[in-house]
Short mmCIF file of C-alpha atoms and ligand atoms in Angstrom, two decimals:
data_model
loop_
_atom_site.label_atom_id
_atom_site.label_comp_id
_atom_site.label_asym_id
_atom_site.label_seq_id
_atom_site.Cartn_x
_atom_site.Cartn_y
_atom_site.Cartn_z
CA MET A 1 -4.60 0.15 -32.49
CA SER A 2 -2.64 -0.36 -29.42
CA ASN A 3 -3.80 -0.93 -26.14
CA LEU A 4 -2.42 2.32 -25.00
CA ASP A 5 -3.93 4.10 -28.03
CA GLN A 6 -7.41 2.30 -27.35
CA ILE A 7 -7.36 4.05 -23.87
CA TYR A 8 -5.96 7.30 -25.06
CA LYS A 9 -8.24 7.57 -28.21
CA LYS A 10 -7.77 10.82 -30.11
CA GLN A 11 -11.34 12.16 -28.25
CA ILE A 12 -10.29 11.27 -25.10
CA LEU A 13 -6.92 13.11 -25.19
CA GLU A 14 -8.69 16.19 -27.03
CA GLU A 15 -11.36 15.98 -24.36
CA ALA A 16 -8.96 16.16 -21.71
CA LYS A 17 -7.04 18.95 -22.86
CA HIS A 18 -10.17 21.30 -23.79
CA PRO A 19 -12.47 20.12 -21.28
CA PHE A 20 -16.07 21.55 -21.37
CA HIS A 21 -17.03 24.23 -19.02
CA PHE A 22 -13.78 23.93 -17.40
CA GLU A 23 -14.25 26.78 -14.55
CA LYS A 24 -15.11 27.25 -11.02
CA ARG A 25 -18.77 28.62 -10.39
CA GLU A 26 -19.19 30.18 -7.17
CA GLY A 27 -22.94 30.74 -6.57
CA SER A 28 -23.95 27.78 -8.45
CA LEU A 29 -27.51 26.47 -7.82
CA GLU A 30 -25.87 23.09 -6.63
CA GLN A 31 -22.52 22.01 -6.00
CA ILE A 32 -21.17 18.21 -5.95
CA ARG A 33 -17.98 16.84 -5.52
CA ALA A 34 -16.87 13.55 -7.32
CA TYR A 35 -14.13 12.20 -5.30
CA ASN A 36 -11.89 9.10 -5.42
CA PRO A 37 -9.95 8.53 -2.49
CA ILE A 38 -7.93 5.91 -4.12
CA CYS A 39 -6.09 8.33 -6.44
CA GLY A 40 -7.06 11.63 -5.19
CA ASP A 41 -9.28 12.44 -7.91
CA ARG A 42 -11.40 15.14 -7.06
CA PHE A 43 -14.11 17.15 -9.26
CA ASP A 44 -16.56 19.72 -8.50
CA LEU A 45 -19.43 19.99 -10.52
CA TYR A 46 -21.28 23.14 -10.46
CA LEU A 47 -25.38 22.92 -11.39
CA SER A 48 -27.31 25.46 -12.17
CA GLU A 49 -30.77 25.94 -14.12
CA ASN A 50 -29.42 26.18 -17.31
CA ASP A 51 -25.62 25.07 -17.14
CA LEU A 52 -23.51 22.73 -16.21
CA HIS A 53 -19.63 23.61 -14.94
CA PHE A 54 -16.95 21.53 -13.40
CA HIS A 55 -13.29 22.00 -11.77
CA GLY A 56 -10.70 20.17 -9.88
CA PHE A 57 -7.99 17.26 -10.47
CA GLY A 58 -8.06 14.27 -12.18
CA CYS A 59 -6.64 11.89 -14.83
CA THR A 60 -7.18 12.54 -18.53
CA ILE A 61 -10.10 9.68 -18.39
CA SER A 62 -12.02 11.14 -15.47
CA LYS A 63 -11.53 14.86 -16.73
CA ALA A 64 -12.69 13.31 -20.36
CA SER A 65 -15.47 11.52 -18.70
CA THR A 66 -16.90 14.60 -16.50
CA SER A 67 -16.43 16.68 -19.60
CA PHE A 68 -18.68 14.41 -21.82
CA MET A 69 -21.07 14.01 -19.14
CA LEU A 70 -21.58 17.78 -18.91
CA ARG A 71 -21.86 18.33 -22.45
CA ARG A 72 -24.47 15.33 -22.84
CA LEU A 73 -26.64 16.63 -19.78
CA GLU A 74 -26.61 20.04 -20.16
CA GLY A 75 -30.20 21.75 -20.79
CA LYS A 76 -31.80 17.88 -19.57
CA THR A 77 -34.39 18.20 -17.15
CA ASP A 78 -33.59 15.97 -13.39
CA GLN A 79 -35.16 13.08 -14.75
CA GLU A 80 -33.41 12.51 -18.47
CA LYS A 81 -30.27 13.26 -16.60
CA LEU A 82 -30.82 10.49 -14.38
CA GLU A 83 -32.00 8.01 -17.48
CA ILE A 84 -28.94 8.91 -19.15
CA ILE A 85 -26.90 8.36 -16.09
CA ASN A 86 -28.33 4.92 -15.62
CA GLU A 87 -28.02 3.90 -18.89
CA PHE A 88 -24.27 4.90 -19.59
CA LEU A 89 -23.38 3.25 -16.12
CA LYS A 90 -25.38 0.12 -17.10
CA SER A 91 -23.33 -0.06 -20.16
CA ILE A 92 -20.14 0.68 -18.39
CA ASP A 93 -21.46 -2.05 -16.05
CA GLN A 94 -22.36 -5.19 -18.20
CA ASN A 95 -19.83 -4.15 -21.01
CA LEU A 96 -22.83 -3.29 -23.46
CA SER A 97 -22.30 -1.71 -26.82
CA ILE A 98 -22.87 2.17 -26.38
CA ASN A 99 -25.03 4.08 -28.98
CA ASP A 100 -24.05 7.35 -28.13
CA PRO A 101 -21.64 8.65 -30.55
CA MET A 102 -19.76 10.84 -27.73
CA LEU A 103 -19.70 8.01 -25.28
CA LYS A 104 -19.00 5.75 -27.26
CA VAL A 105 -15.18 6.00 -26.54
CA PHE A 106 -15.83 4.48 -23.29
CA GLU A 107 -16.90 1.04 -24.95
CA ASN A 108 -15.40 -2.44 -23.94
CA LYS A 109 -14.44 -2.85 -20.71
CA GLU A 110 -11.35 -4.90 -20.92
CA THR A 111 -10.02 -1.71 -22.84
CA PHE A 112 -10.30 0.08 -19.65
CA ARG A 113 -8.73 -2.55 -17.35
CA GLY A 114 -7.88 -1.03 -13.76
CA ARG A 115 -9.34 2.46 -15.22
CA LEU A 116 -13.09 1.97 -15.18
CA ASP A 117 -13.68 3.90 -11.80
CA CYS A 118 -11.94 6.61 -13.76
CA ILE A 119 -14.77 6.70 -16.01
CA ILE A 120 -17.59 6.15 -13.50
CA LEU A 121 -16.45 8.78 -10.83
CA PRO A 122 -18.55 11.92 -12.03
CA TRP A 123 -21.59 9.82 -13.08
CA LYS A 124 -21.50 8.06 -9.72
CA ALA A 125 -21.34 11.25 -7.75
CA LEU A 126 -24.12 13.22 -9.65
CA LYS A 127 -26.44 9.79 -9.95
CA GLU A 128 -26.43 9.68 -5.84
CA LYS A 129 -27.48 13.20 -5.84
CA LEU A 130 -30.05 13.13 -8.05
CA GLU A 131 -31.59 10.10 -6.23
CA GLU A 132 -31.56 12.23 -3.01
CA MET B 1 29.38 -10.83 -6.90
CA PHE B 2 25.62 -10.14 -6.81
CA ASN B 3 23.96 -10.84 -10.34
CA SER B 4 19.97 -10.00 -10.43
CA SER B 5 19.70 -12.13 -13.77
CA ASP B 6 20.52 -15.42 -11.53
CA ILE B 7 18.30 -14.03 -8.89
CA LYS B 8 15.54 -13.50 -11.18
CA LYS B 9 15.68 -17.50 -12.59
CA ASN B 10 14.43 -18.17 -8.86
CA PHE B 11 11.13 -16.38 -9.41
CA PRO B 12 9.09 -18.03 -11.63
CA ILE B 13 6.25 -15.16 -12.52
CA PHE B 14 9.34 -14.20 -15.21
CA ASP B 15 9.32 -17.20 -16.63
CA HIS B 16 5.72 -16.43 -17.52
CA TYR B 17 6.62 -12.65 -17.86
CA PRO B 18 9.90 -12.55 -18.98
CA ASP B 19 9.78 -8.55 -20.40
CA LEU B 20 8.02 -7.63 -17.05
CA VAL B 21 9.58 -4.71 -15.45
CA PHE B 22 8.31 -5.16 -11.97
CA ALA B 23 8.86 -2.00 -10.05
CA ASP B 24 5.89 -2.28 -7.71
CA ASN B 25 7.65 -4.28 -4.83
CA ALA B 26 6.73 -2.09 -2.19
CA SER B 27 3.24 -3.23 -2.83
CA THR B 28 4.10 -6.97 -2.66
CA THR B 29 7.18 -8.90 -3.68
CA GLN B 30 7.21 -12.01 -6.45
CA LYS B 31 7.53 -15.20 -4.63
CA PRO B 32 10.70 -17.62 -5.23
CA SER B 33 10.22 -21.43 -6.42
CA ASN B 34 11.57 -22.91 -3.19
CA VAL B 35 8.55 -20.49 -1.25
CA ILE B 36 6.02 -21.69 -3.83
CA ASP B 37 7.30 -25.31 -3.78
CA ALA B 38 7.04 -25.26 0.00
CA ILE B 39 3.45 -24.30 0.14
CA SER B 40 2.34 -26.99 -2.65
CA ASP B 41 4.90 -29.63 -0.66
CA TYR B 42 3.09 -28.65 2.69
CA TYR B 43 -0.53 -29.55 1.33
CA LYS B 44 0.84 -32.75 -0.24
CA THR B 45 2.65 -34.36 2.49
CA SER B 46 2.11 -32.39 5.82
CA ASN B 47 -1.38 -30.87 5.68
CA ALA B 48 -3.36 -31.66 9.04
CA ASN B 49 -4.18 -28.99 11.79
CA VAL B 50 -1.81 -27.90 14.73
CA HIS B 51 -1.75 -27.84 18.76
CA ARG B 52 -1.78 -31.20 20.27
CA ALA B 53 -2.20 -33.80 17.53
CA VAL B 54 -1.22 -37.05 18.22
CA TYR B 55 -0.95 -38.73 15.04
CA ASP B 56 2.24 -38.51 13.02
CA LEU B 57 0.64 -36.02 10.12
CA GLY B 58 -0.46 -33.75 13.13
CA VAL B 59 2.75 -33.76 14.60
CA LYS B 60 4.84 -33.23 11.21
CA SER B 61 2.37 -30.09 10.82
CA ASP B 62 3.17 -29.13 14.57
CA GLU B 63 6.73 -29.06 13.98
CA ILE B 64 7.04 -26.88 10.77
CA TYR B 65 4.63 -24.44 12.97
CA HIS B 66 7.05 -24.44 15.73
CA ASN B 67 10.14 -24.80 13.39
CA THR B 68 9.07 -21.34 11.74
CA ARG B 69 8.40 -20.01 15.17
CA LEU B 70 11.75 -20.48 16.47
CA LYS B 71 13.38 -19.59 12.85
CA LEU B 72 12.01 -16.29 12.87
CA CYS B 73 13.22 -15.54 16.50
CA GLN B 74 16.74 -16.65 15.43
CA PHE B 75 16.80 -14.36 11.74
CA TYR B 76 15.92 -11.52 13.64
CA ASN B 77 17.27 -11.94 16.84
CA LYS B 78 14.05 -11.38 18.77
CA GLU B 79 12.65 -13.32 21.72
CA GLU B 80 9.03 -13.92 20.52
CA ALA B 81 7.23 -14.37 17.38
CA ILE B 82 3.34 -14.31 16.98
CA PHE B 83 1.87 -15.21 13.75
CA THR B 84 -1.01 -12.62 12.75
CA GLY B 85 -2.70 -12.14 9.07
CA GLY B 86 -0.37 -9.16 7.94
CA THR B 87 1.33 -5.70 9.07
CA THR B 88 -2.24 -3.92 9.14
CA ASP B 89 -3.64 -6.77 11.30
CA GLY B 90 -0.67 -7.04 13.63
CA ILE B 91 -0.94 -3.24 14.41
CA ASN B 92 -4.68 -3.34 15.02
CA LYS B 93 -4.10 -6.16 17.27
CA LEU B 94 -1.48 -4.19 19.53
CA ALA B 95 -2.94 -0.87 18.84
CA ARG B 96 -6.50 -2.87 21.10
CA ALA B 97 -4.47 -4.44 23.39
CA ILE B 98 -2.43 -1.76 24.41
CA SER B 99 -5.49 0.52 24.69
CA THR B 100 -6.70 -1.67 27.56
CA ILE B 101 -3.38 -0.69 29.73
CA LEU B 102 -3.39 2.96 28.91
CA GLU B 103 -4.19 5.75 31.31
CA ASN B 104 -6.74 8.64 30.11
CA ASP B 105 -4.23 11.10 29.93
CA SER B 106 -1.54 8.88 27.96
CA ASN B 107 -0.58 9.93 24.76
CA ILE B 108 0.78 8.25 21.54
CA VAL B 109 3.53 9.00 19.27
CA VAL B 110 3.61 8.43 15.67
CA SER B 111 4.58 10.50 12.68
CA GLU B 112 3.70 12.07 9.55
CA MET B 113 5.03 9.11 7.33
CA GLU B 114 3.34 6.59 8.74
CA HIS B 115 0.93 4.32 6.73
CA HIS B 116 -2.34 4.47 7.54
CA SER B 117 -2.35 1.04 9.03
CA ASN B 118 0.11 2.86 11.51
CA LEU B 119 -1.93 5.76 11.98
CA LEU B 120 -5.70 5.10 11.67
CA PRO B 121 -5.56 2.01 14.86
CA TRP B 122 -4.09 4.81 16.92
CA GLN B 123 -6.63 7.61 15.99
CA ALA B 124 -9.28 5.20 17.00
CA LEU B 125 -8.26 4.85 20.41
CA HIS B 126 -9.17 7.46 22.94
CA ASN B 127 -5.68 8.96 23.61
CA GLU B 128 -4.02 11.96 22.75
CA LEU B 129 -2.06 11.42 19.13
CA ARG B 130 0.97 13.13 18.74
CA VAL B 131 2.51 13.42 14.94
CA ALA B 132 6.00 13.62 14.60
CA ARG B 133 7.03 15.72 11.26
CA MET B 134 8.81 15.22 8.80
CA THR B 135 12.07 17.08 7.10
CA ASP B 136 11.15 18.28 3.48
CA THR B 137 13.88 15.87 2.26
CA GLY B 138 11.49 12.88 3.81
CA ASP B 139 13.15 11.94 6.69
CA LEU B 140 11.76 11.64 9.90
CA ASP B 141 12.29 14.76 12.00
CA LEU B 142 14.06 13.53 15.14
CA ALA B 143 14.25 16.85 17.02
CA HIS B 144 10.75 17.27 16.81
CA LEU B 145 9.88 13.48 17.45
CA ALA B 146 11.99 14.38 20.66
CA SER B 147 10.23 17.31 21.57
CA LEU B 148 6.97 15.27 21.52
CA ILE B 149 7.96 13.14 24.36
CA ASP B 150 7.18 13.50 27.60
CA ASP B 151 6.32 11.59 30.68
CA GLN B 152 2.76 10.56 29.32
CA THR B 153 3.95 9.42 26.34
CA ARG B 154 3.15 5.49 26.48
CA VAL B 155 3.45 4.45 22.70
CA VAL B 156 5.69 5.29 20.03
CA SER B 157 4.89 3.89 16.85
CA LEU B 158 7.12 4.48 14.09
CA VAL B 159 7.65 3.18 10.01
CA HIS B 160 10.86 1.78 9.57
CA ILE B 161 10.98 2.50 6.13
CA SER B 162 8.60 4.87 4.27
CA ASN B 163 6.66 2.74 1.68
CA THR B 164 6.48 6.09 -0.40
CA LEU B 165 9.62 7.86 -0.34
CA GLY B 166 11.74 4.85 0.59
CA SER B 167 13.50 6.87 3.51
CA ILE B 168 15.26 4.56 6.20
CA ASN B 169 14.61 5.85 9.47
CA ASP B 170 17.49 5.86 12.20
CA LEU B 171 14.89 3.80 14.45
CA SER B 172 17.96 2.92 16.78
CA LYS B 173 18.26 6.37 17.97
CA VAL B 174 14.78 6.59 18.69
CA ALA B 175 15.25 3.59 20.62
CA ASN B 176 17.96 5.26 22.73
CA LEU B 177 15.82 8.63 22.94
CA LEU B 178 13.35 5.92 24.83
CA ALA B 179 15.84 4.48 26.82
CA GLY B 180 14.47 4.49 30.88
CA ARG B 181 11.14 5.76 29.82
CA ASN B 182 7.84 3.75 30.72
CA CYS B 183 7.08 3.69 26.87
CA ILE B 184 6.14 1.08 24.64
CA PHE B 185 8.09 1.39 21.41
CA ILE B 186 6.76 -0.58 18.25
CA VAL B 187 8.23 -0.43 14.41
CA ASP B 188 6.05 -0.79 11.14
CA ALA B 189 8.64 -3.15 9.70
CA ALA B 190 6.88 -3.84 6.56
CA GLN B 191 9.14 -2.48 3.97
CA SER B 192 12.27 -3.14 5.90
CA CYS B 193 11.75 -7.45 7.10
CA LEU B 194 12.94 -7.94 3.62
CA LEU B 195 16.59 -6.93 3.52
CA HIS B 196 16.94 -5.22 6.57
CA ARG B 197 17.56 -7.80 9.00
CA ASP B 198 20.67 -6.33 10.67
CA SER B 199 19.23 -3.11 11.57
CA ILE B 200 16.19 -4.84 13.00
CA SER B 201 18.24 -7.53 14.84
CA LYS B 202 19.74 -4.21 16.44
CA ILE B 203 16.91 -2.01 16.93
CA ASN B 204 15.60 -2.00 20.92
CA ALA B 205 12.15 -1.88 20.55
CA ASP B 206 9.10 -3.61 22.17
CA ALA B 207 7.35 -4.98 19.09
CA PHE B 208 8.01 -5.17 15.30
CA VAL B 209 5.23 -5.83 12.81
CA PHE B 210 5.46 -7.00 9.32
CA GLY B 211 3.48 -9.22 6.82
CA ALA B 212 5.58 -11.92 4.82
CA HIS B 213 4.18 -11.08 1.31
CA LYS B 214 6.21 -7.97 1.21
CA MET B 215 9.33 -10.18 2.11
CA PHE B 216 9.10 -13.19 -0.80
CA GLY B 217 6.22 -15.02 1.53
CA PRO B 218 2.91 -15.86 1.16
CA SER B 219 -0.07 -13.47 1.18
CA GLY B 220 -2.17 -13.59 4.14
CA LEU B 221 0.41 -14.03 7.00
CA GLY B 222 2.09 -11.76 9.30
CA VAL B 223 4.59 -11.57 12.20
CA LEU B 224 4.74 -9.68 15.35
CA LEU B 225 7.91 -10.28 16.70
CA ALA B 226 8.39 -8.83 20.63
CA LYS B 227 10.14 -8.72 23.79
CA GLN B 228 8.55 -11.55 26.49
CA LYS B 229 8.54 -8.81 29.06
CA PHE B 230 6.00 -6.44 26.93
CA LEU B 231 3.54 -9.24 25.95
CA ASP B 232 3.20 -10.15 29.41
CA GLN B 233 1.72 -6.78 30.26
CA LEU B 234 -0.83 -7.72 27.33
CA PRO B 235 -4.48 -9.22 27.24
CA SER B 236 -5.15 -11.57 24.46
CA PHE B 237 -5.64 -10.48 21.44
CA ASP B 238 -8.22 -12.54 19.91
CA LEU B 239 -10.34 -15.44 22.01
CA GLY B 240 -10.68 -19.17 20.88
CA GLY B 241 -9.47 -22.37 20.46
CA GLY B 242 -5.80 -23.07 21.46
CA MET B 243 -5.20 -20.88 23.70
CA VAL B 244 -6.80 -22.28 27.53
CA THR B 245 -5.62 -24.36 30.32
CA GLU B 246 -9.41 -24.77 31.98
CA VAL B 247 -12.89 -23.61 30.73
CA GLU B 248 -15.92 -23.00 32.93
CA GLU B 249 -18.98 -21.78 32.32
CA GLN B 250 -18.43 -18.73 32.85
CA HIS B 251 -14.52 -18.48 33.28
CA ALA B 252 -11.56 -19.54 31.53
CA GLU B 253 -7.62 -20.14 32.42
CA PHE B 254 -5.36 -18.87 29.54
CA ARG B 255 -2.18 -20.25 29.00
CA LYS B 256 0.64 -18.18 29.95
CA ASP B 257 2.80 -18.79 26.54
CA ILE B 258 2.32 -16.70 23.33
CA SER B 259 -0.06 -19.21 22.23
CA ARG B 260 -2.73 -17.03 23.88
CA PHE B 261 -2.09 -14.34 21.05
CA GLU B 262 -3.13 -16.95 18.34
CA ALA B 263 -6.77 -17.72 18.59
CA GLY B 264 -7.79 -20.63 16.04
CA THR B 265 -6.25 -22.31 13.23
CA PRO B 266 -3.48 -20.36 12.39
CA PRO B 267 -2.65 -20.14 8.64
CA LEU B 268 -0.86 -23.31 8.08
CA ALA B 269 0.31 -23.49 4.47
CA GLN B 270 1.35 -19.94 4.84
CA VAL B 271 3.73 -20.36 7.51
CA ALA B 272 5.27 -23.25 5.79
CA GLY B 273 5.73 -20.69 3.03
CA MET B 274 7.50 -18.36 5.40
CA HIS B 275 10.15 -21.25 6.56
CA ALA B 276 11.00 -21.49 3.16
CA THR B 277 11.30 -17.67 2.66
CA LEU B 278 13.53 -17.17 5.89
CA THR B 279 15.77 -20.14 3.85
CA TYR B 280 15.80 -18.18 1.16
CA LEU B 281 17.33 -15.30 2.60
CA GLU B 282 19.44 -16.97 4.53
CA GLY B 283 21.14 -17.58 1.16
CA LEU B 284 21.51 -14.26 -0.11
CA ASP B 285 23.93 -11.39 1.16
CA LEU B 286 21.70 -9.25 2.88
CA GLY B 287 24.10 -6.37 2.55
CA GLN B 288 24.71 -6.61 -0.85
CA CYS B 289 20.97 -6.80 -1.68
CA ILE B 290 20.72 -3.26 0.01
CA THR B 291 23.19 -1.81 -1.80
CA HIS B 292 22.15 -3.02 -4.81
CA THR B 293 18.29 -1.78 -4.70
CA HIS B 294 19.50 1.40 -2.97
CA SER B 295 21.98 1.74 -6.39
CA LEU B 296 19.02 1.30 -8.41
CA ALA B 297 16.96 4.11 -6.50
CA ILE B 298 19.42 6.39 -6.90
CA LYS B 299 20.28 5.99 -10.71
CA LEU B 300 16.15 6.48 -11.26
CA ARG B 301 16.33 9.40 -9.26
CA GLU B 302 19.27 10.96 -11.25
CA SER B 303 17.87 9.68 -14.46
CA LEU B 304 14.66 11.40 -14.10
CA SER B 305 16.09 14.70 -12.61
CA GLU B 306 17.79 14.97 -15.96
CA ILE B 307 14.82 14.94 -17.95
CA GLY B 308 13.36 17.46 -15.62
CA VAL B 309 10.86 15.25 -13.32
CA GLN B 310 10.45 16.05 -9.92
CA CYS B 311 10.99 13.25 -7.04
CA LEU B 312 9.35 13.24 -3.56
CA GLY B 313 12.04 14.05 -0.94
CA ASN B 314 15.67 13.46 -0.96
CA PRO B 315 15.83 10.97 1.90
CA LYS B 316 19.79 11.03 3.58
CA ASP B 317 19.39 7.31 3.45
CA LEU B 318 17.57 5.76 0.45
CA SER B 319 16.12 2.29 0.16
CA GLY B 320 14.61 0.96 -3.30
CA ILE B 321 11.82 3.14 -3.40
CA VAL B 322 11.41 6.33 -5.46
CA SER B 323 8.29 8.42 -5.70
CA ALA B 324 7.72 10.89 -8.84
CA THR B 325 5.02 13.54 -10.20
CA PHE B 326 4.97 14.27 -13.52
CA GLY B 327 3.73 18.13 -13.80
CA GLU B 328 0.61 18.20 -16.20
CA ILE B 329 0.37 14.37 -16.40
CA HIS B 330 -1.47 12.58 -13.84
CA PRO B 331 -0.05 9.30 -11.86
CA HIS B 332 -2.81 7.02 -13.29
CA ASP B 333 -2.18 8.28 -16.89
CA ALA B 334 1.52 8.22 -16.33
CA ALA B 335 0.98 4.29 -14.82
CA SER B 336 -1.10 3.26 -17.13
CA PHE B 337 1.40 4.34 -20.04
CA LEU B 338 4.30 2.76 -18.33
CA ASN B 339 1.75 -0.71 -18.25
CA SER B 340 1.63 -0.28 -22.17
CA LYS B 341 5.50 -0.65 -22.02
CA ASN B 342 5.26 -3.45 -19.87
CA ILE B 343 6.18 -1.64 -16.40
CA ALA B 344 4.18 -2.52 -13.19
CA VAL B 345 3.95 0.24 -10.89
CA ARG B 346 1.92 1.89 -8.61
CA ALA B 347 -0.15 5.20 -8.70
CA GLY B 348 -1.83 7.01 -6.06
CA HIS B 349 -1.18 8.01 -1.96
CA HIS B 350 -0.08 4.63 -1.55
CA CYS B 351 -2.20 4.88 1.67
CA THR B 352 0.13 7.94 3.03
CA GLN B 353 -2.10 11.00 2.60
CA LEU B 354 -0.01 12.76 5.17
CA ILE B 355 2.67 12.46 3.14
CA MET B 356 0.71 13.84 0.08
CA LYS B 357 -0.26 16.50 2.12
CA LYS B 358 3.10 17.31 3.22
CA TYR B 359 4.18 17.69 -0.44
CA ASP B 360 0.94 19.42 -1.43
CA ILE B 361 0.20 16.46 -4.07
CA HIS B 362 -2.91 14.33 -4.32
CA ALA B 363 -1.22 11.10 -5.95
CA SER B 364 2.18 10.22 -7.20
CA VAL B 365 4.09 7.23 -9.01
CA ARG B 366 5.89 5.08 -7.11
CA PHE B 367 8.85 2.94 -8.31
CA SER B 368 10.22 0.40 -5.98
CA PHE B 369 12.99 -1.88 -6.66
CA SER B 370 13.89 -5.30 -5.52
CA ILE B 371 17.04 -7.66 -5.89
CA TYR B 372 15.45 -9.06 -9.30
CA ASN B 373 15.58 -5.43 -11.11
CA ASP B 374 18.28 -4.44 -12.62
CA LEU B 375 19.99 -1.28 -14.37
CA SER B 376 18.08 -2.36 -17.45
CA ASP B 377 14.79 -2.10 -15.76
CA VAL B 378 15.85 1.63 -14.80
CA GLU B 379 17.11 2.48 -18.52
CA LYS B 380 13.33 0.96 -19.67
CA ILE B 381 11.45 3.14 -16.99
CA VAL B 382 13.83 6.56 -18.01
CA ASP B 383 13.06 5.70 -21.77
CA ALA B 384 8.96 5.31 -21.13
CA VAL B 385 8.92 8.36 -19.24
CA LYS B 386 10.89 10.20 -21.86
CA SER B 387 8.26 8.68 -24.68
CA MET B 388 5.16 9.28 -22.20
CA LYS B 389 5.94 13.38 -21.97
CA LYS B 390 5.90 13.14 -25.85
CA TYR B 391 2.53 11.10 -25.94
CA PHE B 392 0.73 13.38 -23.35
CA GLY B 393 2.76 16.64 -24.46
C1 PLP C 401 5.05 0.54 5.63
C2 PLP C 401 4.09 0.03 5.47
N1 PLP C 401 3.07 -0.10 6.63
C3 PLP C 401 2.15 -0.97 6.58
C4 PLP C 401 1.67 -1.67 5.36
C5 PLP C 401 0.28 -2.30 5.58
O1 PLP C 401 0.76 -3.72 4.99
P1 PLP C 401 -0.39 -4.96 4.86
O2 PLP C 401 -1.59 -4.16 3.68
O3 PLP C 401 0.23 -6.16 3.98
O4 PLP C 401 -1.18 -5.09 5.89
C6 PLP C 401 2.71 -1.37 4.42
C7 PLP C 401 1.75 -1.71 2.90
O5 PLP C 401 1.99 -1.25 2.00
C8 PLP C 401 3.63 -0.65 4.56
O6 PLP C 401 4.18 -0.38 3.23
#
């Protein structure tokens, strides 16, 4: 597989094309902005009791990552969310293997050189909010 | 005859990466061997601190330092050259020093097409900041600029060549507009210092700011070219070694020459590298270089438009820079794809968020050519864009 195809694995391209709960939700309990000032990527995360939505503008990687994150976190308590987020961010940061079959696409730092910020964008934003 | 493949041989990075299409020259340029050698030779044969060294090695280092300063003044036909840390550093230093001589009701004029480093330092002052618009084509709107200038305008600071759109602003016209006014005129020459020596030498401005790394020179060094009379009004930028005549416990007397603008040990090896940079540029026909990079940019714009790609603006006078967006394909995805084809470009807002807002986008992909690029690079880019559209389509 070429390096390009490793970044843009089928699952990532598919997820970005058909993102999970990609719609604006006015009146949600909480709204968080995940913003990367370097590239202008900007997603709003809409958190409600039972479901999570997002909307906005970003690259394939950040969009897919946000979408996967919501799939993984929906229905979890804040405490559980934070644990999953921390574990994921740690795996990215320390280049550990990822057990979660869905998130495994982001394994191997080398592949995503220059694009790690895109992966962690929504995760970091939500983590900050949950830790408040 | 201009021959970019001969020129390419002067740049050793392409020995290491023969297939690299380096189209990110607006960010920084590659270095020719004579510049790389000059830096290494400096450390091998001339390294000693400057400023009143008595021993031979120190005198030699001092000579290199001062000869580079002289060469810069001659090259651009300006009165004084001060070494700084770069374009950003130079503008920040100027803004801080100028702030001490402004009245409360003085206003400052910049444009919508400034790099953030010629915007934020002025925003940080407490004076009114007026922003001249650009036209939809990406040219400076001179009529609007003129309408902003009044008797309280004490500073006009403008970019010479837009690092995002590639537009070359006709700053001689702005200088004429300001003639006879009590107004400081500053030029951000970050993108013009490399090839536009002629036009820099003709523009009647108080100060020109640029960095060596965008003109085949070393990183970490900048230049501020200025008129003596302008500098005379300003306080020193920083305080420290190498700038005083007499120091008492509570007070110091400063030297009158430009050493009062260069506190501490300067970037010595980089200055040696800068000398070699100018020597390299002297060996080029800069007029031909401008034509060459311009024609690459035009060719790219035409070819991209044939395959339905939107380029930003359509400047009257274009340098070697073209920015584009690819519809649904995000600029960072585009840059990653191009990277897989050995094409180095930059994606983002290029530190020009006001331009992004003007065109209602968040980011663009920027292609910026130098004299070592050629038509085959443009062809490779266009081919890659075609396959990219299929890949993400
Ligand atoms: C027009 C312009 N001004 C200022 C700068 C800032 O230069 P530096 O980051 O080298 O200080 C740049 C660099 O991108 C530029 O293109």
